[in-house]
Coordinates of C-alpha atoms and ligand atoms in Angstrom, one line a residue:
Chain A
M286 CA 0.0 0.0 0.0
K287 CA 2.9 2.3 0.7
R288 CA 4.1 1.7 -2.9
E289 CA 0.7 2.6 -4.3
L290 CA 0.9 5.9 -2.4
L291 CA 4.4 6.6 -3.8
K292 CA 3.3 5.8 -7.3
F293 CA 0.4 8.2 -7.0
L294 CA 2.5 11.0 -5.5
I295 CA 5.1 10.7 -8.3
L296 CA 2.3 10.9 -10.9
A297 CA 0.8 14.0 -9.1
I298 CA 4.1 15.8 -9.0
L299 CA 4.7 15.0 -12.7
V300 CA 1.3 16.4 -13.6
A301 CA 2.0 19.5 -11.6
I302 CA 5.4 20.3 -13.1
L303 CA 4.9 19.1 -16.7
P304 CA 3.1 22.3 -18.0
T305 CA 5.9 24.5 -16.7
L306 CA 8.5 22.5 -18.7
L307 CA 6.4 22.7 -21.9
S308 CA 6.4 25.7 -24.1
G309 CA 3.3 26.6 -26.1
S310 CA -0.3 25.8 -25.6
Y311 CA -0.2 23.1 -28.3
L312 CA 1.5 20.5 -26.0
V313 CA -0.6 21.5 -23.0
N314 CA -3.7 20.9 -25.2
V315 CA -2.4 17.5 -26.1
L316 CA -2.0 16.7 -22.4
I317 CA -5.6 17.8 -21.7
F318 CA -6.6 15.0 -24.1
V319 CA -4.3 12.6 -22.4
G320 CA -6.1 13.4 -19.2
I321 CA -9.6 12.8 -20.7
H322 CA -8.5 9.6 -22.4
T323 CA -7.0 8.4 -19.1
M324 CA -10.3 8.8 -17.3
L325 CA -12.0 6.9 -20.1
A326 CA -9.4 4.1 -20.3
V327 CA -9.4 3.7 -16.5
A328 CA -13.2 3.5 -16.5
L329 CA -13.2 0.9 -19.3
N330 CA -10.4 -1.0 -17.5
L331 CA -12.6 -1.4 -14.4
L332 CA -15.1 -3.3 -16.6
L333 CA -12.8 -5.0 -19.1
G334 CA -9.6 -5.6 -17.1
F335 CA -11.1 -6.4 -13.7
A336 CA -14.6 -7.8 -14.2
G337 CA -13.6 -9.3 -17.6
Q338 CA -16.6 -7.9 -19.4
I339 CA -16.1 -6.2 -22.8
S340 CA -17.8 -3.0 -24.0
L341 CA -17.5 -1.9 -27.6
G342 CA -19.9 1.0 -26.9
H343 CA -18.0 3.1 -24.3
A344 CA -17.6 6.0 -26.7
G345 CA -21.4 6.2 -26.6
F346 CA -21.4 6.9 -22.8
F347 CA -18.7 9.5 -23.3
G348 CA -20.9 11.1 -25.9
L349 CA -24.0 10.9 -23.8
G350 CA -22.2 12.8 -21.0
A351 CA -21.0 15.4 -23.5
Y352 CA -24.3 16.0 -25.1
A353 CA -26.2 15.9 -21.8
S354 CA -23.9 18.7 -20.5
A355 CA -24.2 20.6 -23.7
I356 CA -27.9 20.5 -23.9
L357 CA -28.6 21.1 -20.3
T358 CA -26.3 24.2 -20.1
T359 CA -26.8 25.7 -23.6
T360 CA -30.4 24.9 -24.3
Y361 CA -31.8 25.0 -20.8
G362 CA -29.4 27.4 -19.1
I363 CA -28.5 25.1 -16.3
N364 CA -25.3 25.6 -14.3
P365 CA -22.5 23.5 -15.9
W366 CA -21.5 21.8 -12.6
I367 CA -25.1 20.7 -12.0
A368 CA -25.4 19.6 -15.6
M369 CA -22.2 17.5 -15.1
V370 CA -23.6 15.8 -12.0
A371 CA -27.0 15.3 -13.6
A372 CA -25.4 13.8 -16.7
A373 CA -23.3 11.4 -14.7
V374 CA -26.2 10.2 -12.6
A375 CA -28.5 9.8 -15.6
V376 CA -25.9 7.9 -17.6
S377 CA -25.1 5.6 -14.7
L378 CA -28.8 4.9 -14.1
L379 CA -29.3 4.2 -17.8
A380 CA -26.2 1.9 -17.9
F381 CA -27.5 0.2 -14.7
A382 CA -30.9 -0.5 -16.4
I383 CA -29.3 -1.6 -19.7
G384 CA -26.7 -3.7 -17.8
F385 CA -29.1 -6.1 -16.3
P386 CA -30.2 -7.7 -19.5
I387 CA -27.0 -7.1 -21.5
L388 CA -24.5 -8.4 -19.0
K389 CA -26.2 -11.8 -19.0
L390 CA -24.5 -12.2 -22.3
K391 CA -21.0 -13.6 -22.5
G392 CA -18.0 -13.2 -24.8
H393 CA -18.9 -12.5 -28.5
Y394 CA -22.6 -11.9 -27.7
L395 CA -21.8 -9.2 -25.1
A396 CA -19.4 -7.6 -27.6
M397 CA -22.1 -7.6 -30.3
A398 CA -24.7 -6.1 -27.9
T399 CA -22.5 -3.3 -26.6
L400 CA -21.4 -2.6 -30.2
G401 CA -25.1 -2.2 -31.1
L402 CA -25.6 0.0 -28.1
G403 CA -22.7 2.3 -29.2
I404 CA -24.2 2.5 -32.7
I405 CA -27.6 3.4 -31.4
F406 CA -26.2 6.3 -29.4
F407 CA -24.2 7.4 -32.4
I408 CA -27.3 7.4 -34.6
V409 CA -29.1 9.4 -31.9
F410 CA -26.3 12.0 -31.8
N411 CA -26.6 12.4 -35.6
E412 CA -30.3 12.2 -36.1
A413 CA -31.8 14.1 -33.2
V414 CA -30.8 17.3 -34.9
E415 CA -33.1 19.6 -32.9
L416 CA -31.5 18.4 -29.6
T417 CA -27.9 17.7 -30.7
G418 CA -27.3 19.8 -33.8
G419 CA -26.8 16.6 -35.8
P420 CA -23.7 16.0 -37.9
S421 CA -22.7 19.6 -38.0
G422 CA -22.2 19.5 -34.2
F423 CA -23.2 21.5 -31.1
S424 CA -21.4 24.8 -30.4
G425 CA -21.5 27.5 -27.8
I426 CA -21.1 25.3 -24.8
P427 CA -20.2 27.4 -21.8
N428 CA -17.0 26.9 -19.7
L429 CA -17.0 25.7 -16.2
K430 CA -16.6 28.3 -13.5
I431 CA -15.6 28.3 -9.8
G432 CA -16.4 31.7 -8.2
S433 CA -14.7 34.3 -10.3
I434 CA -12.4 31.8 -12.1
T435 CA -13.6 30.7 -15.5
F436 CA -11.9 27.7 -17.1
D437 CA -11.4 29.4 -20.4
N438 CA -7.7 28.8 -21.3
D439 CA -5.5 25.7 -21.8
L440 CA -3.6 26.0 -18.6
K441 CA -6.7 26.3 -16.4
N442 CA -8.4 23.5 -18.2
Y443 CA -5.2 21.4 -17.8
G444 CA -5.4 21.8 -14.1
L445 CA -9.1 21.1 -14.0
I446 CA -9.0 18.0 -16.1
W447 CA -6.0 16.5 -14.4
L448 CA -7.5 17.1 -11.0
F449 CA -10.5 14.9 -12.2
T450 CA -8.1 12.4 -13.8
L451 CA -6.0 12.1 -10.6
V452 CA -9.0 11.6 -8.5
T453 CA -10.3 8.9 -10.9
V454 CA -6.9 7.1 -10.8
L455 CA -6.7 7.3 -7.0
L456 CA -10.2 6.0 -6.4
S457 CA -9.8 3.2 -9.0
V458 CA -6.6 2.0 -7.4
N459 CA -8.3 2.0 -4.1
L460 CA -11.2 0.0 -5.5
A461 CA -8.9 -2.4 -7.3
N462 CA -7.1 -3.3 -4.0
S463 CA -10.3 -3.8 -2.0
R464 CA -12.8 -6.5 -1.4
I465 CA -14.8 -5.4 -4.5
G466 CA -11.7 -5.4 -6.7
R467 CA -10.9 -9.0 -5.6
A468 CA -14.5 -10.0 -6.2
L469 CA -14.3 -8.5 -9.7
R470 CA -11.1 -10.4 -10.6
A471 CA -12.6 -13.5 -9.1
I472 CA -15.5 -13.2 -11.5
H473 CA -13.0 -12.7 -14.3
D474 CA -11.1 -16.0 -13.5
S475 CA -14.1 -18.2 -12.5
E476 CA -17.5 -16.8 -12.3
V477 CA -19.0 -20.0 -10.9
A478 CA -16.4 -20.2 -8.1
A479 CA -16.9 -16.5 -7.3
R480 CA -20.7 -17.1 -7.0
V481 CA -20.1 -20.2 -4.8
M482 CA -18.0 -18.0 -2.5
G483 CA -20.9 -15.6 -2.1
V484 CA -20.1 -13.0 -4.8
N485 CA -23.3 -11.7 -6.4
A486 CA -21.7 -11.7 -9.8
R487 CA -24.7 -10.5 -11.8
L488 CA -25.3 -7.5 -9.6
L489 CA -21.6 -6.6 -9.2
K490 CA -21.1 -6.7 -13.0
V491 CA -24.0 -4.3 -13.5
Q492 CA -22.8 -2.0 -10.8
I493 CA -19.3 -1.8 -12.3
F494 CA -20.8 -1.2 -15.7
A495 CA -22.8 1.7 -14.3
L496 CA -19.8 3.1 -12.5
S497 CA -17.7 2.8 -15.7
A498 CA -20.4 4.5 -17.8
G499 CA -20.7 7.3 -15.1
I500 CA -17.0 8.1 -15.1
S501 CA -17.1 8.1 -19.0
A502 CA -20.0 10.6 -18.8
I503 CA -18.1 12.9 -16.5
A504 CA -15.2 12.8 -18.9
G505 CA -17.7 13.7 -21.7
S506 CA -19.0 16.7 -19.7
L507 CA -15.4 17.9 -19.1
Y508 CA -14.7 17.5 -22.8
A509 CA -17.8 19.4 -23.8
H510 CA -17.1 22.3 -21.4
T511 CA -13.4 22.6 -22.3
M512 CA -13.9 22.4 -26.0
G513 CA -17.1 24.4 -26.3
F514 CA -17.9 22.4 -29.4
I515 CA -18.8 18.8 -29.9
S516 CA -19.8 16.7 -32.9
P517 CA -20.8 13.0 -33.3
T518 CA -17.6 11.9 -34.9
S519 CA -15.8 12.1 -31.6
F520 CA -18.2 9.5 -30.1
G521 CA -18.3 6.8 -32.8
F522 CA -17.2 3.2 -33.1
N523 CA -13.6 4.1 -33.9
F524 CA -13.2 5.8 -30.6
S525 CA -14.6 2.8 -28.7
I526 CA -11.9 0.7 -30.4
E527 CA -9.3 3.3 -29.6
L528 CA -10.2 3.1 -25.9
I529 CA -10.0 -0.7 -25.9
T530 CA -6.5 -0.4 -27.5
M531 CA -5.4 2.0 -24.7
V532 CA -6.5 -0.5 -22.1
I533 CA -4.8 -3.5 -23.8
I534 CA -1.6 -1.6 -24.4
G535 CA -1.4 -0.6 -20.8
G536 CA -2.5 -4.0 -19.6
L537 CA -5.8 -5.4 -18.5
G538 CA -6.3 -4.8 -14.8
S539 CA -3.5 -2.2 -14.5
I540 CA -4.8 1.2 -13.6
Y541 CA -1.5 3.0 -14.3
G542 CA -1.2 0.9 -17.5
S543 CA -4.3 2.6 -18.7
L544 CA -2.7 6.0 -18.1
I545 CA 0.3 4.9 -20.2
G546 CA -1.9 3.4 -22.9
A547 CA -3.9 6.7 -23.0
F548 CA -0.7 8.7 -23.2
I549 CA 0.8 6.6 -26.0
L550 CA -2.4 6.5 -28.1
T551 CA -2.9 10.3 -27.7
I552 CA 0.7 11.3 -28.5
L553 CA 1.1 8.8 -31.4
P554 CA -1.5 10.2 -33.8
E555 CA -0.2 13.7 -33.1
A556 CA 3.3 12.5 -34.0
L557 CA 2.1 10.6 -37.0
R558 CA -0.2 13.2 -38.5
T559 CA 0.3 11.8 -42.0
F560 CA -1.4 8.6 -41.1
Q561 CA -4.5 10.2 -39.9
D562 CA -6.9 8.4 -42.1
Y563 CA -5.4 5.1 -41.3
D564 CA -5.6 5.3 -37.5
I565 CA -8.1 2.5 -37.1
I566 CA -5.7 0.2 -39.1
I567 CA -2.8 1.2 -36.9
Y568 CA -4.9 0.4 -33.8
G569 CA -5.8 -2.9 -35.3
I570 CA -2.2 -3.8 -35.9
I571 CA -1.3 -2.7 -32.3
L572 CA -4.0 -4.8 -30.9
I573 CA -2.9 -7.9 -32.8
L574 CA 0.8 -7.4 -31.9
M575 CA 0.0 -6.8 -28.3
T576 CA -2.2 -9.9 -28.0
M577 CA 0.6 -12.0 -29.7
F578 CA 3.6 -10.7 -27.9
L579 CA 2.6 -8.8 -24.8
P580 CA -0.8 -10.1 -23.7
G581 CA -0.2 -8.7 -20.2
G582 CA 0.2 -5.2 -21.5
L583 CA 3.3 -2.9 -21.5
V584 CA 3.5 -2.3 -17.8
R585 CA 3.6 -6.0 -16.9
G586 CA 5.1 -7.2 -20.1
I587 CA 8.2 -5.1 -20.5
P588 CA 10.1 -6.5 -17.5
G589 CA 9.4 -10.0 -18.7
L590 CA 10.4 -9.2 -22.2
L591 CA 13.7 -7.7 -21.0
A592 CA 14.4 -10.7 -18.9
R593 CA 13.9 -12.9 -22.0
L594 CA 16.3 -10.8 -24.0
R595 CA 19.0 -11.2 -21.3
P596 CA 19.7 -15.0 -21.4
A597 CA 23.1 -14.7 -19.7
D598 CA 21.8 -14.3 -16.2
K599 CA 18.5 -16.1 -16.6
Q600 CA 17.1 -17.7 -13.5
E601 CA 16.0 -21.3 -13.4
E602 CA 13.0 -22.2 -11.3
G603 CA 14.1 -24.0 -8.2
Chain B
M1456 CA -29.3 -30.7 8.8
L1457 CA -29.6 -30.9 5.0
E1458 CA -32.5 -32.9 3.6
I1459 CA -32.5 -34.0 0.0
Q1460 CA -36.0 -34.9 -1.0
A1461 CA -36.8 -36.9 -4.2
I1462 CA -34.3 -35.1 -6.5
T1463 CA -34.7 -35.9 -10.2
Q1464 CA -32.5 -34.3 -12.8
L1465 CA -33.0 -34.8 -16.5
F1466 CA -30.6 -33.6 -19.2
G1467 CA -32.6 -33.9 -22.4
G1468 CA -33.3 -37.6 -22.5
L1469 CA -30.7 -38.6 -20.0
T1470 CA -31.7 -39.2 -16.4
A1471 CA -28.7 -38.0 -14.3
L1472 CA -30.5 -38.4 -11.0
C1473 CA -33.7 -40.3 -10.4
D1474 CA -35.8 -39.7 -7.2
V1475 CA -32.8 -39.5 -4.8
S1476 CA -33.6 -38.8 -1.2
F1477 CA -31.0 -38.5 1.6
T1478 CA -30.5 -36.7 4.9
I1479 CA -27.1 -35.3 5.8
R1480 CA -26.7 -35.2 9.6
Q1481 CA -25.0 -32.3 11.4
G1482 CA -21.4 -32.9 12.4
D1483 CA -21.1 -36.0 10.2
I1484 CA -18.5 -36.7 7.5
T1485 CA -20.7 -38.1 4.8
G1486 CA -19.3 -39.9 1.7
V1487 CA -21.0 -40.0 -1.7
I1488 CA -19.6 -42.8 -3.8
G1489 CA -20.5 -44.5 -7.1
P1490 CA -19.1 -45.3 -10.5
N1491 CA -18.3 -42.5 -13.0
G1492 CA -21.4 -41.0 -14.4
A1493 CA -23.4 -42.0 -11.4
G1494 CA -24.6 -38.4 -10.8
K1495 CA -22.4 -37.4 -7.8
T1496 CA -21.2 -34.1 -9.3
T1497 CA -24.7 -33.4 -10.6
L1498 CA -26.0 -33.8 -7.1
F1499 CA -23.4 -31.3 -5.8
N1500 CA -24.3 -28.9 -8.5
I1501 CA -27.9 -29.0 -7.5
I1502 CA -27.3 -28.6 -3.8
S1503 CA -24.9 -25.7 -4.4
G1504 CA -27.4 -23.9 -6.7
I1505 CA -25.5 -24.2 -9.9
Y1506 CA -28.1 -26.4 -11.6
R1507 CA -31.9 -26.2 -11.0
Q1508 CA -33.2 -29.7 -10.6
T1509 CA -36.1 -31.0 -12.7
S1510 CA -38.0 -31.9 -9.5
G1511 CA -37.5 -32.4 -5.8
R1512 CA -36.8 -30.2 -2.8
I1513 CA -33.8 -29.4 -0.6
L1514 CA -34.3 -28.3 3.0
L1515 CA -31.6 -26.7 5.2
Q1516 CA -32.4 -27.0 8.9
G1517 CA -36.0 -27.5 7.9
K1518 CA -36.1 -24.4 5.6
D1519 CA -36.8 -24.8 1.9
I1520 CA -33.8 -23.6 0.0
T1521 CA -34.8 -25.1 -3.4
G1522 CA -33.8 -23.0 -6.3
L1523 CA -31.7 -20.4 -4.5
P1524 CA -28.7 -19.1 -6.4
P1525 CA -25.1 -20.1 -5.2
E1526 CA -24.4 -16.6 -3.8
R1527 CA -27.5 -16.9 -1.5
L1528 CA -26.6 -20.4 -0.5
A1529 CA -23.1 -19.3 0.4
R1530 CA -24.6 -16.8 2.9
L1531 CA -26.6 -19.6 4.4
G1532 CA -23.4 -21.6 5.0
I1533 CA -23.3 -24.0 2.0
V1534 CA -19.9 -24.0 0.1
R1535 CA -18.2 -26.5 -2.1
T1536 CA -15.0 -27.3 -4.0
F1537 CA -14.9 -28.5 -7.6
Q1538 CA -13.8 -31.7 -9.2
N1539 CA -11.8 -29.7 -11.8
I1540 CA -10.2 -27.2 -9.5
E1541 CA -11.7 -23.7 -9.9
L1542 CA -9.2 -21.3 -8.5
F1543 CA -8.8 -17.6 -9.3
G1544 CA -5.7 -18.4 -11.2
Q1545 CA -4.4 -14.8 -11.8
M1546 CA -4.7 -13.9 -8.2
S1547 CA -2.4 -14.6 -5.3
V1548 CA -3.1 -17.5 -3.0
L1549 CA -3.9 -15.0 -0.2
D1550 CA -6.3 -13.1 -2.4
N1551 CA -8.1 -16.3 -3.3
V1552 CA -8.8 -17.0 0.4
K1553 CA -9.8 -13.4 0.9
V1554 CA -12.5 -13.8 -1.7
G1555 CA -13.7 -16.7 0.5
L1556 CA -14.3 -14.0 3.1
H1557 CA -16.6 -12.1 0.8
T1558 CA -19.7 -13.0 2.8
K1559 CA -18.0 -12.0 6.0
S1560 CA -17.4 -8.4 4.9
H1561 CA -19.6 -5.6 3.7
S1562 CA -17.8 -2.6 2.2
G1563 CA -19.4 -1.5 -1.0
L1564 CA -18.1 0.4 -4.1
F1565 CA -18.2 3.7 -2.3
S1566 CA -16.4 2.9 1.0
C1567 CA -13.8 0.8 -1.0
S1568 CA -13.0 3.7 -3.4
F1569 CA -12.7 6.3 -0.7
K1570 CA -10.9 4.0 1.7
L1571 CA -13.3 4.9 4.5
P1572 CA -11.9 4.1 8.0
W1573 CA -14.2 1.1 8.7
H1574 CA -13.2 -0.3 5.3
L1575 CA -9.5 -0.3 6.4
V1576 CA -10.4 -2.0 9.7
E1577 CA -12.3 -4.6 7.7
E1578 CA -9.4 -5.2 5.3
R1579 CA -7.1 -5.8 8.2
R1580 CA -9.6 -8.3 9.6
I1581 CA -9.9 -10.0 6.2
A1582 CA -6.2 -10.4 5.8
E1583 CA -5.8 -11.9 9.3
S1584 CA -8.6 -14.4 8.8
A1585 CA -7.3 -15.4 5.4
R1586 CA -3.8 -16.1 6.8
R1587 CA -5.4 -18.1 9.6
W1588 CA -7.2 -20.4 7.1
L1589 CA -4.0 -20.9 5.1
D1590 CA -2.4 -22.0 8.4
F1591 CA -5.3 -24.3 9.1
C1592 CA -4.8 -26.0 5.7
G1593 CA -1.1 -26.2 6.1
I1594 CA -0.1 -23.8 3.3
P1595 CA 0.8 -20.5 5.0
D1596 CA 4.1 -20.2 3.1
L1597 CA 2.4 -20.1 -0.2
A1598 CA 0.4 -16.8 0.5
D1599 CA 2.2 -14.6 -2.1
Q1600 CA 2.3 -17.1 -5.0
R1601 CA 0.0 -16.9 -7.9
A1602 CA -2.7 -19.5 -7.6
D1603 CA -2.1 -20.9 -11.1
S1604 CA 1.5 -21.6 -10.3
L1605 CA 0.6 -24.1 -7.6
P1606 CA 1.2 -27.8 -8.0
F1607 CA -2.1 -29.8 -8.1
G1608 CA -2.1 -31.0 -4.5
K1609 CA -1.6 -27.5 -3.1
G1610 CA -4.3 -26.1 -5.4
R1611 CA -6.7 -28.6 -3.8
L1612 CA -5.7 -27.4 -0.4
L1613 CA -6.1 -23.8 -1.4
E1614 CA -9.6 -24.5 -2.7
I1615 CA -10.5 -26.0 0.6
A1616 CA -9.0 -23.0 2.5
R1617 CA -10.9 -20.6 0.4
A1618 CA -14.2 -22.5 1.0
L1619 CA -13.5 -22.7 4.8
A1620 CA -12.8 -19.0 5.0
S1621 CA -16.5 -18.3 4.5
E1622 CA -17.0 -20.2 7.8
P1623 CA -19.7 -22.5 6.3
G1624 CA -22.0 -24.8 8.2
I1625 CA -21.5 -27.5 5.6
I1626 CA -18.8 -28.0 3.0
F1627 CA -19.1 -30.2 -0.1
M1628 CA -15.9 -31.5 -1.6
D1629 CA -15.9 -33.1 -5.1
E1630 CA -13.1 -35.7 -5.3
P1631 CA -10.6 -33.8 -3.0
A1632 CA -8.1 -36.7 -3.2
A1633 CA -8.1 -37.1 -7.0
G1634 CA -4.6 -36.6 -8.3
L1635 CA -3.0 -36.6 -4.8
N1636 CA -0.2 -39.0 -3.9
S1637 CA -0.6 -41.3 -0.9
R1638 CA 1.2 -39.0 1.5
E1639 CA -1.0 -36.0 0.5
T1640 CA -4.1 -38.2 0.8
Q1641 CA -3.2 -39.1 4.4
D1642 CA -2.7 -35.4 5.2
L1643 CA -6.1 -34.7 3.5
A1644 CA -7.7 -37.3 5.7
S1645 CA -6.5 -35.6 8.9
L1646 CA -7.5 -32.2 7.4
I1647 CA -11.0 -33.5 6.8
R1648 CA -11.3 -34.7 10.4
K1649 CA -9.9 -31.3 11.6
I1650 CA -12.6 -29.5 9.6
R1651 CA -15.3 -31.7 11.2
D1652 CA -13.8 -31.1 14.6
A1653 CA -14.1 -27.3 13.9
G1654 CA -17.8 -27.9 13.8
I1655 CA -18.3 -28.0 10.0
T1656 CA -20.3 -30.7 8.5
V1657 CA -18.4 -32.4 5.6
V1658 CA -19.8 -34.2 2.5
L1659 CA -17.3 -35.6 0.0
V1660 CA -17.4 -37.4 -3.3
E1661 CA -14.4 -39.7 -3.5
H1662 CA -13.2 -42.7 -5.4
D1663 CA -10.4 -43.6 -2.9
M1664 CA -12.2 -46.3 -0.9
E1665 CA -9.6 -46.5 1.7
L1666 CA -10.0 -42.8 2.5
V1667 CA -13.8 -43.0 2.4
M1668 CA -14.1 -46.0 4.7
D1669 CA -11.5 -44.4 7.0
V1670 CA -13.0 -41.0 7.5
C1671 CA -16.7 -41.2 6.8
D1672 CA -19.5 -41.7 9.3
R1673 CA -22.1 -42.4 6.7
I1674 CA -22.1 -43.2 3.0
L1675 CA -24.5 -42.7 0.2
V1676 CA -24.0 -44.9 -2.9
L1677 CA -25.3 -43.7 -6.3
S1678 CA -25.3 -45.8 -9.4
L1679 CA -26.7 -44.6 -12.8
G1680 CA -28.5 -41.8 -11.1
E1681 CA -30.3 -43.9 -8.5
K1682 CA -29.7 -44.3 -4.8
L1683 CA -28.3 -47.8 -4.4
A1684 CA -27.6 -47.8 -0.7
E1685 CA -26.9 -45.8 2.4
G1686 CA -25.4 -46.6 5.7
T1687 CA -22.2 -46.8 7.8
P1688 CA -19.0 -47.8 6.0
R1689 CA -19.3 -51.3 7.5
E1690 CA -22.9 -51.7 6.2
I1691 CA -21.8 -50.5 2.7
Q1692 CA -18.8 -52.8 2.6
E1693 CA -21.1 -55.8 3.3
N1694 CA -23.9 -54.7 0.9
T1695 CA -24.0 -57.1 -2.0
S1696 CA -25.7 -54.8 -4.5
V1697 CA -22.9 -52.2 -3.9
I1698 CA -20.3 -54.9 -4.5
A1699 CA -22.1 -56.0 -7.6
A1700 CA -22.2 -52.4 -9.0
Y1701 CA -18.5 -51.9 -8.4
L1702 CA -17.5 -55.3 -9.8
G1703 CA -19.8 -54.7 -12.8
E1704 CA -18.1 -51.4 -13.5
G1705 CA -14.7 -53.1 -13.3
Ligands
ADP1453 N1 -24.6 -30.1 -17.8 C1 -24.9 -31.4 -18.3 N2 -25.5 -31.6 -19.5 C2 -25.8 -32.8 -19.9 N3 -25.5 -33.9 -19.3 C3 -24.8 -33.8 -18.1 C4 -24.5 -32.5 -17.5 N4 -23.8 -32.7 -16.4 C5 -23.7 -34.1 -16.2 N5 -24.3 -34.7 -17.2 C6 -24.5 -36.2 -17.4 O1 -25.0 -36.7 -16.2 C7 -24.4 -37.9 -15.8 C8 -23.9 -37.8 -14.4 O2 -22.7 -37.0 -14.5 P1 -21.9 -36.6 -13.2 O3 -22.8 -36.1 -12.1 O4 -20.8 -35.7 -13.6 O5 -21.3 -38.0 -12.7 P2 -20.2 -38.3 -11.6 O6 -19.8 -37.0 -10.9 O7 -20.9 -39.2 -10.6 O8 -19.1 -39.0 -12.3 C9 -23.4 -38.2 -16.9 O9 -23.9 -39.1 -17.8 C10 -23.1 -36.9 -17.5 O10 -22.7 -37.0 -18.8
MG1454 MG1 -18.0 -36.1 -10.8

């Protein structure tokens, strides 16, 4: 537990000093996205990496949060903070209700069902033009405010979003190392044995699905209020796959891995601007390579890989 | 303590259990024996709530528990181990046993995420109990290993430790000695007695007749889904239809 605290402190310090080392708002802007993506990847990892339940529709929950915030504040003039809380609660409740029937499904069937869910949300974002603005997007979303501080520039937004991201990471690490985290991993390894030991697998899966959707919705609200403009393309199937790739790269069940996965997959497309139209192909290739060579993800896999590359002092099992 | 009343289980056209009735007495070590395919595992699956029987009832201390799901039965003190070991392979040995304490703890999503003080107290208690049960089963030194790295015999012990951690009233073990060498089997026999002496009723499916005759107070014999006989080890050994069933099987 001491080590967990140390890891978290190092991360917090890095987050605090990084913007002072970077010149120009472009890089700070990229780091804002790293933060949002980290929240989403960690949320998905709770479901995918711990409970072992796939969701190919998480971009949809992200979008629901963003649109709920946009509509409540811009169309109905509600305070952005209240809108954010309302969006998170509503999306969690929705996921809870959907979760009961959908999480009875396993493996490929669950993948198909959540894929369908994501597609339905995407269609709604596009077609409910009066509410969402349709394909041309929704603009004029107000910034968040605390007292006289308005979060209207990159540095302030960086602080705001990374505060939320750090809290998400900390709470998720706590959860992972608790009775609930163990029950989730138990479901992952043997659902029948977990149930025999008294874990209400069905309810717990639905709860974690709702929590995961709720965190994604908060990330969506933050995104909407920082950007001021949203459009359906940010919340499509491609983005769901991108989120899964982040989780796999970092390692299933590794919270800090998700952060690293989010970092890599946010920086990479920026660095490889020319490949823009091929991003989904690149994610596909990454997914295949990771599954073949580093199924445990980078964080767990790299030490093992290094050990294999150093045959001279390899240790035999006693 | 546990009454099995006229249990029948059909799988399509196959009758896995046919009108089996039996009473398990509190504090006994009860053996369930019978040739392969007799329906022993099916009976355990029904009692532990994994299968829903075609007909028949199960009473625990006189209360009807027919059709309750496994997680409810666990809270009522019914646990089991599996014929094909079902460990949480990616977790540590200690964490496996901690999952066994799930019913003995209460922190939810919220108090776990925010590490509320009572949750920390509970976690300490869970860790202490889990270590005690590893001690009880004679594997305290394996606590930090990954469960799927354990040799077979130790895996069986871990499964028992995990089940005991929930402090059950009754534990069902499906072929706990399968795959163990003779030394390990002897240790298992004394562990089974130790479990009974701790006040836990034991029911085991087992093919190792020496073990069964040695530790069991009563024995239920199944053959092709039907109850062939029940009685003390001595009565069973002298029962001609039981001998015939086993000889017929080879
Ligand atoms: N889930 C199932 N579906 C269909 N048949 C089953 C199922 N489980 C067990 N059986 C059948 O029921 C019979 C009894 O099996 P089982 O209870 O495993 O026997 P035992 O444990 O005594 O060796 C076997 O013929 C087996 O094939
Ligand atoms: Mg069997």
